[in-house]
Each structure stands twice: as structure tokens, then as C-alpha cells.
Coordinates of C-alpha atoms and ligand atoms in Angstrom, one line a residue:
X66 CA 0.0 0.0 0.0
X67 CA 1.3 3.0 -1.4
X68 CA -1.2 5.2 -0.6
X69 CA -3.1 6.8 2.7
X70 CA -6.7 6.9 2.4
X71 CA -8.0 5.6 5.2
X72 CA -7.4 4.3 9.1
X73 CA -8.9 1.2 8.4
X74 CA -5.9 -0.4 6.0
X75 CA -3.7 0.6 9.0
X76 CA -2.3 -1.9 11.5
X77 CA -2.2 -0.4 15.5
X78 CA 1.5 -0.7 14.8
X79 CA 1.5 1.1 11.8
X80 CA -0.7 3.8 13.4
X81 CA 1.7 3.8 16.2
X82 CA 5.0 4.2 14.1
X83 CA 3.3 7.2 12.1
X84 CA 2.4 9.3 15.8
X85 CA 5.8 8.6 17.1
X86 CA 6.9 9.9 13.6
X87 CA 5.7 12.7 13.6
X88 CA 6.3 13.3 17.6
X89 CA 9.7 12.8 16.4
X90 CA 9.2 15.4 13.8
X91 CA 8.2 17.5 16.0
X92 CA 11.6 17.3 18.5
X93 CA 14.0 18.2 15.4
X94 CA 14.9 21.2 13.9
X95 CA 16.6 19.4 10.6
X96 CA 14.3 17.4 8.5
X97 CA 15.4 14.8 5.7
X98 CA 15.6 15.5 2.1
X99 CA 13.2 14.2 -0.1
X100 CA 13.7 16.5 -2.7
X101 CA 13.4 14.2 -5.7
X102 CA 9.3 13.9 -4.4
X103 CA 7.1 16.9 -5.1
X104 CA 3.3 17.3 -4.1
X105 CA 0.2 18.3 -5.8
X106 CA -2.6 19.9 -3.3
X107 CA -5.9 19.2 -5.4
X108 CA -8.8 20.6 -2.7
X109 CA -11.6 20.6 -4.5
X110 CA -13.5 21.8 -1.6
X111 CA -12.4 25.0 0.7
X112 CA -9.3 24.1 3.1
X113 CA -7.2 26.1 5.7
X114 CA -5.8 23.8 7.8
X115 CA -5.3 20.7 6.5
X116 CA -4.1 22.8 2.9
X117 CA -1.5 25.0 4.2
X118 CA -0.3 22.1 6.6
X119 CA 0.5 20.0 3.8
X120 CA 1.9 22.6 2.1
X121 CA 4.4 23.1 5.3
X122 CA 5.0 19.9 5.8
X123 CA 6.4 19.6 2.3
X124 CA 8.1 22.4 2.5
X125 CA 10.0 21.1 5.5
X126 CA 10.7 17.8 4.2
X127 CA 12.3 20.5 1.0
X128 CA 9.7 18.1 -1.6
X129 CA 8.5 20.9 -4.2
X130 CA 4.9 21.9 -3.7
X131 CA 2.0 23.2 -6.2
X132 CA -1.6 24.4 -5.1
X133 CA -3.8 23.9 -7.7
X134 CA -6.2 27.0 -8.7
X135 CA -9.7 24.7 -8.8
X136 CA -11.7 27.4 -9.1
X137 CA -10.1 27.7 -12.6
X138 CA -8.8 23.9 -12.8
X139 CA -9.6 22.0 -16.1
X140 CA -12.1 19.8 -14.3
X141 CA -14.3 23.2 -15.3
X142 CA -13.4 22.2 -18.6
X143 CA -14.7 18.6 -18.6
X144 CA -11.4 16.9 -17.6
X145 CA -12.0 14.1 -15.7
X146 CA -9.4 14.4 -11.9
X147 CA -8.3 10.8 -13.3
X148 CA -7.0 12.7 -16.6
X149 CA -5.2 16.0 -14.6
X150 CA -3.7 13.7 -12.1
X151 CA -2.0 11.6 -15.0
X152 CA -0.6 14.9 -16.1
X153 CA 0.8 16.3 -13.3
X154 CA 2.4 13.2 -12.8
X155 CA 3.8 12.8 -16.3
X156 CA 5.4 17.1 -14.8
X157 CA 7.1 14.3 -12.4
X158 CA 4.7 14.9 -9.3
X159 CA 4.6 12.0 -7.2
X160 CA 1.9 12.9 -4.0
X161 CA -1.5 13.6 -4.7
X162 CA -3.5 15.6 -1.7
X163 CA -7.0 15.1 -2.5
X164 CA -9.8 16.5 -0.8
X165 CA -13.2 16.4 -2.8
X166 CA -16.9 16.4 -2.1
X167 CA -17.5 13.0 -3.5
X168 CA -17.3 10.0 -1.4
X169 CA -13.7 7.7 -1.6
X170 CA -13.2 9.8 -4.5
X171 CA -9.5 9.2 -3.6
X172 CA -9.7 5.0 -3.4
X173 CA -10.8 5.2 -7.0
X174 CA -8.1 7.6 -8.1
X175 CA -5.2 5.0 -6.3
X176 CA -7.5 2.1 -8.2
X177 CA -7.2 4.2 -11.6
X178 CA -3.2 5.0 -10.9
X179 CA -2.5 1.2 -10.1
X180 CA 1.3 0.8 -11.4
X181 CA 2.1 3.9 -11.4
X182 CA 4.7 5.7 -9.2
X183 CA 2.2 7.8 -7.1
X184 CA 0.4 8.1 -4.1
X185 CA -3.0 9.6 -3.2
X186 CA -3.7 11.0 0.0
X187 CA -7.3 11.7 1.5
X188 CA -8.0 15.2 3.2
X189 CA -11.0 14.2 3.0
X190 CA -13.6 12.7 0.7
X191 CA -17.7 13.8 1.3
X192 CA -18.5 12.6 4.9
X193 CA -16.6 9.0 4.7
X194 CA -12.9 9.8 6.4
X195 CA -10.7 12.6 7.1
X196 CA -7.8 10.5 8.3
X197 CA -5.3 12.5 8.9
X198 CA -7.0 14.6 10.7
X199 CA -8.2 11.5 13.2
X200 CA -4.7 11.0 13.8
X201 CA -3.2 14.5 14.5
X202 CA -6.2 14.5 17.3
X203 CA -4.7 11.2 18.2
X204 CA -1.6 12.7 19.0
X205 CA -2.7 15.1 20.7
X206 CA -4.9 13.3 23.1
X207 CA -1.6 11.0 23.4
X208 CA 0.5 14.2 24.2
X209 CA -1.7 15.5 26.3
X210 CA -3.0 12.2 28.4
X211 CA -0.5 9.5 27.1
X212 CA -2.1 6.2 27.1
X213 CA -5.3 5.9 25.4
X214 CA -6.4 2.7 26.6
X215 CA -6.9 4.1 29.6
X216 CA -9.1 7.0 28.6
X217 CA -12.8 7.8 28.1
X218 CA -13.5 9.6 25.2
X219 CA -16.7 11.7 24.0
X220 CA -17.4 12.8 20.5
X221 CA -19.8 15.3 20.6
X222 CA -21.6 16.5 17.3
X223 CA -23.2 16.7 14.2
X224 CA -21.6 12.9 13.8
X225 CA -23.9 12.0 11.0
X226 CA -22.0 14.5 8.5
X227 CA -18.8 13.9 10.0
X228 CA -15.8 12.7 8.6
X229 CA -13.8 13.4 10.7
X230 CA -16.1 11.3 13.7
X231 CA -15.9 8.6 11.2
X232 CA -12.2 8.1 11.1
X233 CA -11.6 9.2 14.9
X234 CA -14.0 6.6 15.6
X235 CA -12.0 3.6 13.3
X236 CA -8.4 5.1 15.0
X237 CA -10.1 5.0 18.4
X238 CA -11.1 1.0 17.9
X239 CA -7.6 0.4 16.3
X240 CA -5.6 2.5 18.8
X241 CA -7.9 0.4 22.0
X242 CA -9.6 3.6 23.6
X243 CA -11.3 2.0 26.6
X244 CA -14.7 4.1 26.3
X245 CA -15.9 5.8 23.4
X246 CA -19.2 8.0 23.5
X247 CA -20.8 9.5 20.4
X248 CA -22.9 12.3 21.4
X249 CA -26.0 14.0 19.0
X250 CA -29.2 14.6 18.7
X251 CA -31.0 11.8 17.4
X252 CA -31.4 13.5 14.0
X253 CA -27.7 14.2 13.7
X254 CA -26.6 10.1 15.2
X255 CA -24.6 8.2 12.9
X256 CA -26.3 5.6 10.7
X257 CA -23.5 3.6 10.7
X258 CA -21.4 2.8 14.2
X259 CA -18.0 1.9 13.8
X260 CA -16.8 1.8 17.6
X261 CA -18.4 3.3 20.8
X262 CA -22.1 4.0 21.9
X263 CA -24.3 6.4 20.9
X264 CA -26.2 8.5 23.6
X265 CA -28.6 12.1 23.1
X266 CA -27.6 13.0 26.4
X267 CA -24.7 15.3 26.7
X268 CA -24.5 14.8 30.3
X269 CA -24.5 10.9 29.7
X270 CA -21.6 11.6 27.0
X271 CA -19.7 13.7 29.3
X272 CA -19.8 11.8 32.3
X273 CA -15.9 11.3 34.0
X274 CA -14.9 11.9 30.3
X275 CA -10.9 12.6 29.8
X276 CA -11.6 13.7 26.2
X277 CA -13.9 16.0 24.6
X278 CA -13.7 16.2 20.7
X279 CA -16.4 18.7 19.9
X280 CA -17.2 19.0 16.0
X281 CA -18.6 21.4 13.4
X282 CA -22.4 21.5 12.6
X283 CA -21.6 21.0 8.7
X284 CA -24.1 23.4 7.6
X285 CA -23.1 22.7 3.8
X286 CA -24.1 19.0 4.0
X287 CA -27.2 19.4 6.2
X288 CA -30.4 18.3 3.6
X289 CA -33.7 20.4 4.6
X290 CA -35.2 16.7 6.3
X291 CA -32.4 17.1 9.1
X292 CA -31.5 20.7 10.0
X293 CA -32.2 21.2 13.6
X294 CA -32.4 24.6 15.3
X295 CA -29.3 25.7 15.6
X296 CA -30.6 27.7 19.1
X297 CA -31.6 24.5 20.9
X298 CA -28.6 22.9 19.7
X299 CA -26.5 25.3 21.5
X300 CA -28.9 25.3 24.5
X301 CA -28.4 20.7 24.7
X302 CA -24.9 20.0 23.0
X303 CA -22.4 23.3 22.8
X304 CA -19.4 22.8 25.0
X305 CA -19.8 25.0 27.9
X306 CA -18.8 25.5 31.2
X307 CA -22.6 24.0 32.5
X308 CA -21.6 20.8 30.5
X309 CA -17.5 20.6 30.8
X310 CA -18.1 20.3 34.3
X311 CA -19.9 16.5 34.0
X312 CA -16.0 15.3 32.7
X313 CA -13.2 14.9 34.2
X314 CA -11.8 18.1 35.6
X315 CA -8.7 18.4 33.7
X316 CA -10.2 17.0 30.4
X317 CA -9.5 18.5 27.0
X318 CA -10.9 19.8 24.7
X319 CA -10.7 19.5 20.6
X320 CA -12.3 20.9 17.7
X321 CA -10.8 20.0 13.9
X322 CA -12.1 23.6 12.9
X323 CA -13.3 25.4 11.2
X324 CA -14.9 26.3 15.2
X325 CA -18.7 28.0 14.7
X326 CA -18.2 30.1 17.9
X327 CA -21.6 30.1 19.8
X328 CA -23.2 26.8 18.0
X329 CA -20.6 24.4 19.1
X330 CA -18.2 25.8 21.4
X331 CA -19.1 29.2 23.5
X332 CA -15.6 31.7 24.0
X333 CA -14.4 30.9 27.0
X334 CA -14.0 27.1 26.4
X335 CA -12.4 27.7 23.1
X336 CA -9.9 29.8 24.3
X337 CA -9.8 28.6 28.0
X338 CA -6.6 26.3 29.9
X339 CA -8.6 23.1 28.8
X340 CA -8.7 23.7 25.2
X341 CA -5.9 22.5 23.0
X342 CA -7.2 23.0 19.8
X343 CA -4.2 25.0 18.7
X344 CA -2.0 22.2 19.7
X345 CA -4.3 20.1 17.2
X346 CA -3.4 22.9 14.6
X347 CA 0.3 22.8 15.3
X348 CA 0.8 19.0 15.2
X349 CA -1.4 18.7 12.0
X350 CA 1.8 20.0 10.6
X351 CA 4.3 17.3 11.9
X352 CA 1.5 14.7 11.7
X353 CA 1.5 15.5 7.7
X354 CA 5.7 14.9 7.4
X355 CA 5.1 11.9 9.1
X356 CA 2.3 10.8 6.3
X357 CA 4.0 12.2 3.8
X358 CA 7.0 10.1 4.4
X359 CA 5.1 6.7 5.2
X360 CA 3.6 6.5 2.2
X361 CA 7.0 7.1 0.2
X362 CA 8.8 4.5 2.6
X363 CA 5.8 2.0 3.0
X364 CA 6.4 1.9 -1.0
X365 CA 9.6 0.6 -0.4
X366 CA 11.7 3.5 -1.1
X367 CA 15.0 4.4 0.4
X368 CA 15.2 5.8 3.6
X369 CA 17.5 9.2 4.0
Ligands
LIG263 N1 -10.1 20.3 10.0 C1 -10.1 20.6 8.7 O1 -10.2 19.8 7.8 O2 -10.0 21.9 8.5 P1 -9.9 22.6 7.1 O3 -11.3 22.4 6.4 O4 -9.6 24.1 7.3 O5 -8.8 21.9 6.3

């Protein structure tokens, strides 16, 4: 495998070597060369983080780096992603950063490129995965709280258009969290469960939790037969002080971002001593090197 698309075709050892990776990363101030690599960022669908930290971690690893204008790509011009991925990688480009509306979008792409030289990385595809994401939270809850078999973890959110709950939910079964809580309104519960237990009850979910992973409402993907006042969501599920207080008392606190202020998260918690969302920020950028590089040397390639 040559590619990194999703948490579920990676071993807990695998998963492990990539953290201490990039917590290795993260210790150095010189970074190998892998100059003779260069990356293509193709975001089809709007990106801060997960973009420019892709971009940086190229950067750092010196691999050459191009960010494709989509707004004026040639898929407006009836190109098929298939066809401007085969060119850019005839220009000598050898990762692919995908992140596209459409659903494992990225697993056909590394079907299509079979025998070729390249690799295809998900940031993100519709609401399937958003792996790398799931695993610089990972290392972050492993920074901040070390072992995670020994945690309780709640996942509180709009889960049913989540990604990112989707892979964090895969990692946290693979990685042996001891509790896992997914916590939603019943309109916004996942239809598919891939590890922990699903509760409408915030102060259920939160109970003697170590981790709190809140999530965006993803207005975008909301269909008119689920929305759900956005007022009463903030009154029953936004992180607060009223409902921090049923976990643990030195529990953290994520958020992948984009953070809707008020609806999800109030102020103070988002910018309060239990909050490490910019912790989640800055490893997203040592977590990427660490991807970056696991895909080159898990496709047998020289080490430098
Ligand atoms: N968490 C996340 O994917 O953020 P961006 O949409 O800014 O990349």
C-alpha cells in the first residue's frame, strides 16, 4: 500500500510508528531530504488547515509543492481528476492531496493510478474519512493524556455528516480507547457505528470523560429533512462550562475547525486552559511529514 486513504488499512502498529513519527518530527529542527518527491494539493472543496499544513510539511521535508487553482482547474473544462492527475504526474509529481466532495473519490483515483509511481492522500472525501485529521487528534490526546487505553473519550456533534467522527471513531477502535461516547441529537446520530455508543444525552456523554472532541455543525451537507435549530442545539450540545463540568476536571478539549463560535463551542472554552485546539493545529503539521514520508517508505523506497 502506497497510498493513505483511510485508518482502516492501517495496523495499530502502523498507526503507532506514524504518531511517534511525527512526535519525532516535532523534536527536530533538521528534517530529511526528499527533494526528488514533489506534491500536488488538489482541494476541491475549501481548506485552511489541512491545505496549508500539507503545504508546510512539504516544504519542511524540501519536496516541491504546487496548489492547484480549482476554481479555474480544467475539471471546469470537462477533464475528468483521473486525466489532470495523469498529467501532473507525467510534470514528475509524485503525491497527490485530495480533498473532494464526492465520497472515496481518492480509493478510485489510487484504483485508476494502479502501477504507477504515485500516491494519493485523502483530506478528506464527502462525509466517509478525514484521516489525517483523526490522527493528529490522536496525537494530541496521546500528548496530552498518554495512554489511550486508559481514557474515556466523547465525540460530541453533528456525527452523522462527520468525517472526521468517522475516522476518529475507526483510529479510536484500532488505537484500544477503553470508552468511546458519540454524542448527537438523534437527527444528527450516525447511521453507521463503527466503535463506541451512541447516547442524546450530553450529560451521559460527558460523564468522568478525559476527552472531549467537539465537531462542526456542517451546515453545507445538512439536507432540509435534518437541519435542527441551531438555538436549541447550543442550548443541549455546545461545549460550555454547565456541561464541561460533568468530565473529568482536567479533560480536554478539541475541535478539527473550522470552530462555529456560539453553536458548538461558546468563548471561553475555546480559548480557555482546557482547550488544545491549537495544539491540534500545530501537530497537524508534523502529523502530515510523518504521512507524507510513510507513504513514500511504505512503498519501499529508500530511507535518507
Ligand atoms: N479540520 C479541517 O479539515 O480543517 P480545514 O477544512 O480548514 O482543512
Amino acid at each position: 500500500m502506497s497510498h493513505f486513504l483511510d485508518i482502516s488499512q492501517l495496523s495499530s502498529e502502523q498507526a503507532h510508528q506514524i504518531i511517534d513519527r511525527a512526535f519525532w518530527f516535532k523534536n527536530q529542527t533538521h528534517y530529511p531530504n526528499y527533494a526528488s518527491n514533489s506534491v500536488a494539493n488538489l482541494f476541491y472543496e475549501n481548506s485552511t488547515r489541512t491545505r496549508v499544513s500539507f503545504e508546510l510539511a512539504a516544504t519542511h521535508l524540501h519536496m516541491p509543492v504546487v496548489n492547484l487553482d480549482l476554481q479555474h482547474s480544467s475539471e471546469n473544462k470537462g477533464e475528468a481528476i483521473f486525466d489532470t492527475v495523469e498529467n501532473l504526474a507525467a510534470m514528475g509529481i509524485t503525491h497527490f492531496v485530495v480533498r473532494h466532495v464526492q465520497e472515496r473519490l481518492p480509493h478510485k483515483l489510487a484504483q485508476q493510478c494502479r502501477g504507477s509511481k504515485i500516491h494519493i492522500i485523502n483530506a478528506g472525501d464527502g462525509i466517509h474519512a478525514h484521516p489525517s485529521q483523526a490522527m493528529l487528534d490522536m496525537m494530541t490526546v496521546i500528548e496530552k493524556k498518554s495512554d489511550p487505553r486508559a481514557l474515556k473519550v466523547a465525540i460530541v456533534g453533528d456525527i452523522a455528516h462527520s468525517r472526521v467522527a468517522n475516522s476518529l471513531q475507526v483510529l479510536c477502535r484500532l488505537m484500544g480507547v477503553a470508552e468511546l461516547r458519540l454524542i448527537a441529537p438523534s437527527i444528527w446520530q450516525p447511521h453507521t457505528v463503527h466503535y463506541g455508543r451512541v447516547t442524546d444525552s450530553i450529560q451521559e456523554g460527558l460523564e468522568s470523560a478525559d476527552v472531549v472532541i467537539c465537531l462542526r455543525v456542517q451546515r453545507e451537507r445538512i439536507k432540509a429533512s435534518e437541519s435542527y435549530d441551531l438555538q436549541t442545539y447550543r442550548n443541549l450540545y455546545a461545549v460550555n462550562q454547565r456541561h464541561l463540568a460533568y468530565a473529568q476536571s482536567d479533560a480536554i478539549v478539541l475541535h478539527p475547525g473550522p470552530v462555529n463560535r456560539g453553536v458548538e463551542l461558546e468563548d471561553d472554552i475555546a480559548n480557555g486552559p482546557q482547550s488544545v485546539i491549537l495544539d491540534q493545529v500545530r501537530n497537524g503539521v508534523f502529523m502530515r511529514m510523518a504521512i507524507l514520508e510513510w507513504v513514500l517508505r511504505n512503498a519501499g523506497q529508500p530511507q535518507q
